[in-house]
Coordinates of C-alpha atoms in Angstrom, one line a residue:
M187 CA 114.9 90.5 102.7
V188 CA 115.3 86.9 101.3
A189 CA 111.9 86.0 102.7
R190 CA 110.2 88.9 101.2
L191 CA 111.8 88.4 97.7
R192 CA 110.7 84.8 97.7
A193 CA 107.1 85.7 98.8
A194 CA 107.1 87.9 95.8
G195 CA 108.0 85.0 93.5
V196 CA 111.6 86.0 93.0
T197 CA 114.2 83.2 92.7
V198 CA 117.0 84.1 95.2
R199 CA 120.6 83.1 95.1
C200 CA 122.8 84.2 98.1
L201 CA 126.5 84.6 97.9
V202 CA 128.1 83.4 101.2
R203 CA 131.6 83.0 102.5
N204 CA 131.3 80.6 105.5
P205 CA 129.5 77.3 106.1
Y206 CA 127.3 78.7 109.0
A207 CA 125.6 81.1 106.6
A208 CA 125.2 78.4 103.9
R209 CA 123.5 76.0 106.3
R210 CA 121.3 78.7 107.7
L211 CA 120.1 79.6 104.1
R212 CA 119.9 76.0 102.8
A213 CA 117.8 75.0 105.7
Q214 CA 115.2 77.4 104.3
S215 CA 115.5 75.9 100.9
I216 CA 117.5 79.0 99.6
E217 CA 120.3 78.5 97.1
A218 CA 123.6 79.5 98.6
V219 CA 127.0 79.6 96.6
F220 CA 130.3 80.2 98.2
G221 CA 132.3 83.3 97.3
D222 CA 133.9 86.3 98.5
L223 CA 133.8 90.0 97.2
T224 CA 137.5 90.3 97.7
A225 CA 138.3 87.3 95.4
P226 CA 137.1 88.2 92.0
D227 CA 137.5 84.7 90.7
T228 CA 134.7 83.5 92.9
L229 CA 132.0 85.8 91.7
Q230 CA 131.4 85.0 88.0
A231 CA 129.9 81.6 88.6
A232 CA 127.7 83.0 91.4
L233 CA 126.3 85.5 88.9
D234 CA 125.4 83.0 86.1
R235 CA 121.9 83.7 84.8
V236 CA 121.4 86.4 87.4
G237 CA 119.3 89.4 86.3
T238 CA 119.6 91.6 89.5
V239 CA 122.2 92.1 92.1
L240 CA 121.5 93.3 95.5
N241 CA 124.7 94.1 97.4
L242 CA 124.0 94.3 101.3
S243 CA 127.6 93.4 102.2
T244 CA 129.3 95.5 104.9
I245 CA 131.6 95.3 107.9
I246 CA 131.8 97.7 110.9
R247 CA 135.2 96.7 112.0
E248 CA 138.7 95.8 110.5
H249 CA 140.1 92.6 111.6
E250 CA 143.3 93.5 109.6
R251 CA 144.3 96.9 108.5
G252 CA 142.9 97.8 105.1
D253 CA 139.8 95.7 105.4
F254 CA 137.5 98.6 104.9
R255 CA 139.1 99.5 101.6
R256 CA 139.2 95.7 100.6
V257 CA 135.5 95.0 101.3
L258 CA 133.7 98.4 100.9
H259 CA 135.5 99.5 97.9
D260 CA 137.6 96.9 96.2
G261 CA 134.8 94.3 96.9
V262 CA 132.1 96.7 95.3
R263 CA 134.5 97.1 92.3
N264 CA 135.0 93.5 91.9
L265 CA 131.2 92.8 92.2
L266 CA 130.4 95.5 89.6
R267 CA 132.8 94.2 87.2
A268 CA 131.5 90.6 87.6
A269 CA 127.9 91.9 87.2
A270 CA 128.7 93.7 84.0
A271 CA 130.5 90.7 82.5
A272 CA 127.5 88.5 83.4
G273 CA 125.0 90.8 81.7
V274 CA 123.2 91.8 84.9
A275 CA 120.5 94.2 84.3
R276 CA 119.9 95.9 87.6
F277 CA 122.3 96.6 90.5
V278 CA 121.0 97.9 94.0
Q279 CA 123.3 98.7 96.9
I280 CA 122.8 99.7 100.6
G281 CA 124.9 102.7 101.6
A282 CA 125.3 105.0 104.6
L283 CA 124.1 108.4 105.3
G284 CA 126.6 111.2 106.3
D285 CA 127.5 114.8 105.3
A286 CA 129.9 115.4 102.4
A287 CA 132.8 116.5 104.6
A288 CA 132.7 113.3 106.6
R289 CA 132.3 111.1 103.5
G290 CA 135.6 112.7 102.2
N291 CA 137.6 112.5 105.3
P292 CA 139.8 109.4 105.6
R293 CA 139.7 109.7 109.5
H294 CA 136.1 108.5 109.2
S295 CA 137.3 105.3 107.6
Y296 CA 134.1 103.3 107.6
L297 CA 132.1 106.2 106.0
Y298 CA 134.9 107.2 103.9
W299 CA 135.3 103.7 102.1
K300 CA 131.5 103.4 102.0
E301 CA 131.4 106.5 99.9
K302 CA 134.2 105.3 97.7
G303 CA 132.4 102.1 97.0
A304 CA 129.0 104.1 96.3
A305 CA 130.9 106.4 93.9
L306 CA 132.0 103.3 92.0
V307 CA 128.3 102.4 91.5
D308 CA 127.5 105.9 90.4
A309 CA 130.2 105.8 87.8
S310 CA 129.2 102.3 86.5
D311 CA 127.4 101.7 83.2
L312 CA 124.8 99.5 85.0
D313 CA 121.4 100.4 85.8
A314 CA 122.0 101.1 89.4
T315 CA 120.8 102.6 92.7
V316 CA 122.4 103.2 96.1
I317 CA 120.0 103.4 98.9
E318 CA 121.6 105.2 101.9
T319 CA 120.2 104.6 105.2
S320 CA 120.3 105.9 108.8
V321 CA 120.8 103.4 111.7
V322 CA 118.5 100.4 111.0
F323 CA 116.7 98.6 113.7
G324 CA 114.4 95.6 114.0
P325 CA 114.2 92.1 115.5
G326 CA 117.6 90.7 115.6
D327 CA 119.6 94.0 115.4
Q328 CA 122.7 94.7 117.0
H329 CA 122.7 98.2 118.4
F330 CA 119.2 98.6 119.8
T331 CA 119.1 95.0 121.2
A332 CA 122.4 95.9 123.1
I333 CA 121.0 99.1 124.5
A334 CA 117.9 97.2 125.7
L335 CA 120.0 94.5 127.4
T336 CA 122.2 97.1 129.2
L337 CA 119.0 98.9 130.4
K338 CA 117.6 95.7 131.7
W339 CA 120.6 94.3 133.6
L340 CA 123.0 97.2 134.6
P341 CA 122.2 99.7 137.3
C342 CA 123.4 102.7 135.1
F343 CA 123.9 103.3 131.4
F344 CA 127.3 104.6 130.4
I345 CA 127.1 107.3 127.7
P346 CA 129.9 109.1 125.9
D347 CA 130.2 112.7 126.6
G348 CA 130.7 115.5 124.2
A349 CA 129.6 115.4 120.6
A350 CA 128.1 111.8 121.1
C351 CA 125.3 113.7 122.9
T352 CA 124.4 115.9 120.0
T353 CA 124.9 113.6 117.0
I354 CA 121.5 113.2 115.4
F355 CA 120.1 110.0 113.9
Q356 CA 116.9 109.1 112.1
P357 CA 116.3 105.4 113.0
I358 CA 114.5 103.4 110.3
H359 CA 112.9 100.0 110.8
V360 CA 114.2 97.2 108.7
D361 CA 110.8 96.6 107.1
D362 CA 110.8 100.0 105.7
V363 CA 114.4 99.4 104.3
V364 CA 113.2 96.1 102.7
A365 CA 110.1 97.9 101.2
C366 CA 112.5 100.5 99.6
V367 CA 114.7 97.9 98.2
L368 CA 111.9 95.9 96.7
R369 CA 110.8 99.0 94.8
A370 CA 114.4 99.9 93.9
L371 CA 114.7 96.5 92.4
D372 CA 111.9 97.1 90.0
G373 CA 112.5 100.8 89.6
G374 CA 115.1 100.6 86.7
G375 CA 116.2 103.9 85.2
E376 CA 113.3 105.8 86.7
L377 CA 115.1 106.1 90.1
P378 CA 118.0 108.4 91.0
R379 CA 121.5 106.9 91.4
R380 CA 121.4 107.7 95.0
V381 CA 118.3 107.8 97.4
P382 CA 118.7 108.7 101.1
V383 CA 116.1 107.1 103.3
A384 CA 115.4 107.4 107.0
G385 CA 112.7 107.2 109.6
P386 CA 110.5 110.0 110.7
E387 CA 112.1 111.0 114.0
R388 CA 115.3 112.8 114.6
L389 CA 116.9 111.5 117.9
T390 CA 120.3 112.0 119.6
Y391 CA 121.9 108.8 121.0
E392 CA 120.6 109.8 124.3
G393 CA 117.1 110.3 122.9
I394 CA 117.2 106.9 121.4
V395 CA 118.2 105.4 124.8
R396 CA 115.5 107.2 126.6
T397 CA 112.9 106.0 124.0
I398 CA 114.0 102.4 124.3
A399 CA 114.0 102.7 128.1
S400 CA 110.5 103.9 128.0
L401 CA 109.4 101.1 125.8
I402 CA 110.7 98.3 128.1
G403 CA 109.7 100.0 131.4
R404 CA 113.1 101.3 132.7
T405 CA 114.2 104.7 133.9
P406 CA 117.8 105.1 132.8
R407 CA 120.5 106.5 135.2
F408 CA 123.2 107.9 132.9
V409 CA 126.8 108.1 133.7
R410 CA 128.7 110.2 131.2
V411 CA 132.3 109.1 130.3
S412 CA 134.9 110.6 128.3
P413 CA 135.7 109.5 124.6
R414 CA 139.0 108.2 125.7
I415 CA 137.3 105.8 128.3
T416 CA 134.7 104.8 125.7
R417 CA 137.3 103.8 123.2
A418 CA 139.2 101.9 125.8
A419 CA 136.0 100.0 126.7
L420 CA 135.3 99.3 123.1
R421 CA 138.7 97.7 122.6
G422 CA 137.9 95.4 125.5
I423 CA 134.6 94.5 124.2
G424 CA 136.1 93.9 120.7
A425 CA 138.5 91.4 122.1
A426 CA 135.8 89.4 123.9
M427 CA 133.1 89.6 121.1
R428 CA 133.5 89.1 117.3
Y429 CA 130.2 91.0 116.6
E430 CA 130.2 93.8 119.2
P431 CA 127.3 96.3 118.7
V432 CA 129.6 99.3 118.5
T433 CA 133.1 99.5 117.3
E434 CA 135.9 102.1 117.3
P435 CA 135.3 103.0 113.6
L436 CA 131.7 103.8 114.4
M437 CA 132.9 106.0 117.3
D438 CA 134.9 108.0 114.8
L439 CA 131.5 109.0 113.3
V440 CA 130.6 110.8 116.6
G441 CA 129.5 114.3 115.5
V442 CA 128.5 113.1 112.1
D443 CA 124.7 113.4 111.8
S444 CA 123.0 110.4 110.1
I445 CA 119.9 112.1 108.6
A446 CA 118.3 112.2 105.2
E447 CA 118.0 115.5 103.5
P448 CA 115.8 115.2 101.6
N449 CA 114.2 112.0 102.8
G450 CA 113.6 109.9 99.7
I451 CA 111.5 107.3 101.4
A452 CA 108.3 109.1 100.8
D453 CA 109.3 111.2 97.8
V454 CA 110.9 108.5 95.8
F455 CA 109.5 105.3 97.2
G456 CA 106.1 106.4 98.3
I457 CA 106.5 104.8 101.7
T458 CA 105.5 106.4 105.1
P459 CA 108.0 105.2 107.8
R460 CA 106.7 104.6 111.2
P461 CA 108.6 105.9 114.2
L462 CA 110.8 103.9 116.7
T463 CA 108.1 104.2 119.4
E464 CA 105.7 102.1 117.1
R465 CA 108.1 99.5 115.9
A466 CA 110.5 98.6 118.8
A467 CA 108.2 96.4 121.1
Y468 CA 110.5 93.4 120.2
L469 CA 112.9 94.8 122.5
Q470 CA 110.7 94.0 125.5
A471 CA 111.5 90.3 124.9
V472 CA 115.2 90.3 124.5
G473 CA 117.2 88.7 127.3
L474 CA 119.4 85.7 128.0
P475 CA 119.3 84.0 124.6
E476 CA 120.6 87.2 122.9
L477 CA 123.3 87.7 125.5
A478 CA 124.3 84.0 125.4
A479 CA 124.5 84.2 121.5
W480 CA 126.9 87.2 121.9
V481 CA 129.1 85.4 124.4
R482 CA 129.3 82.4 122.1
K483 CA 130.3 84.8 119.3
R484 CA 127.4 83.6 117.2
P485 CA 124.7 86.3 117.5
R486 CA 121.1 85.6 116.5
H487 CA 121.0 88.7 114.3
G488 CA 118.4 88.7 111.7
I489 CA 120.0 91.8 110.0
F490 CA 123.8 91.7 110.8
V491 CA 124.2 88.0 111.4
V492 CA 127.6 87.8 109.7
D493 CA 129.8 90.1 107.8
Q494 CA 129.3 89.9 104.1
D495 CA 126.6 87.1 104.2
V496 CA 124.4 88.1 101.3
S497 CA 125.2 90.1 98.2

């Protein structure tokens, strides 16, 4: 995203909350200022002379109870207030797809607080748009890279039984998301407050795994496991990895389809998304470097590198 904005001649300032993120950005001659969405006093200086705010911040697990509320709701509220005080002209935020019942159910804590944050954007006086996406993939991602590594190195692929087999996704490539964001930044009041966007294919989780397996030349041998065993395994993975590819809160979304109805990527942004089969060749090359990065708890993700890196 930052690279595309700079290529378009936009001056970019990134809000970061750890030295690793700052070094990574400054090495590319990108301005990085320290701040935290959950600490309102750190935001005002970061927004000085800023005309547009792009909020990409998210977390997919809670390190402490209440983190989803603090980051996905309170953090958005703090950023909106700071943006209004700084005279920001345009505010764009990335949200998540899910049906209305799931969004309003506190049991789906991740999606629930994502929705609460998006509702704050809806209610703000700023010229704002929330782009809601299905699962995003591309070089450096978490989920699809983990699937490819598992298929390459394990003799079987463990897949949750039950509703996990029927939940539907519309995977969307990161380049298509970036294209939507760039158009939203210039869209102003012409755009809806919410725009759902997704890829052209509707796939179950098993369908995604089979597609990736075909792309990397593997024939998956599935072993179905109960949701209880899956959750126990995720807790173990979470203890070993800070940036695990799937978390228990995401497992809570089993049965909640991540689809765009209607799909605004074409109708609103005029973009024709390309399918997973045409955009996932990067998975053929994943291997030891990606695995070693996860073990070191410093993944090489291009999209989800560190929680709350860029706002």
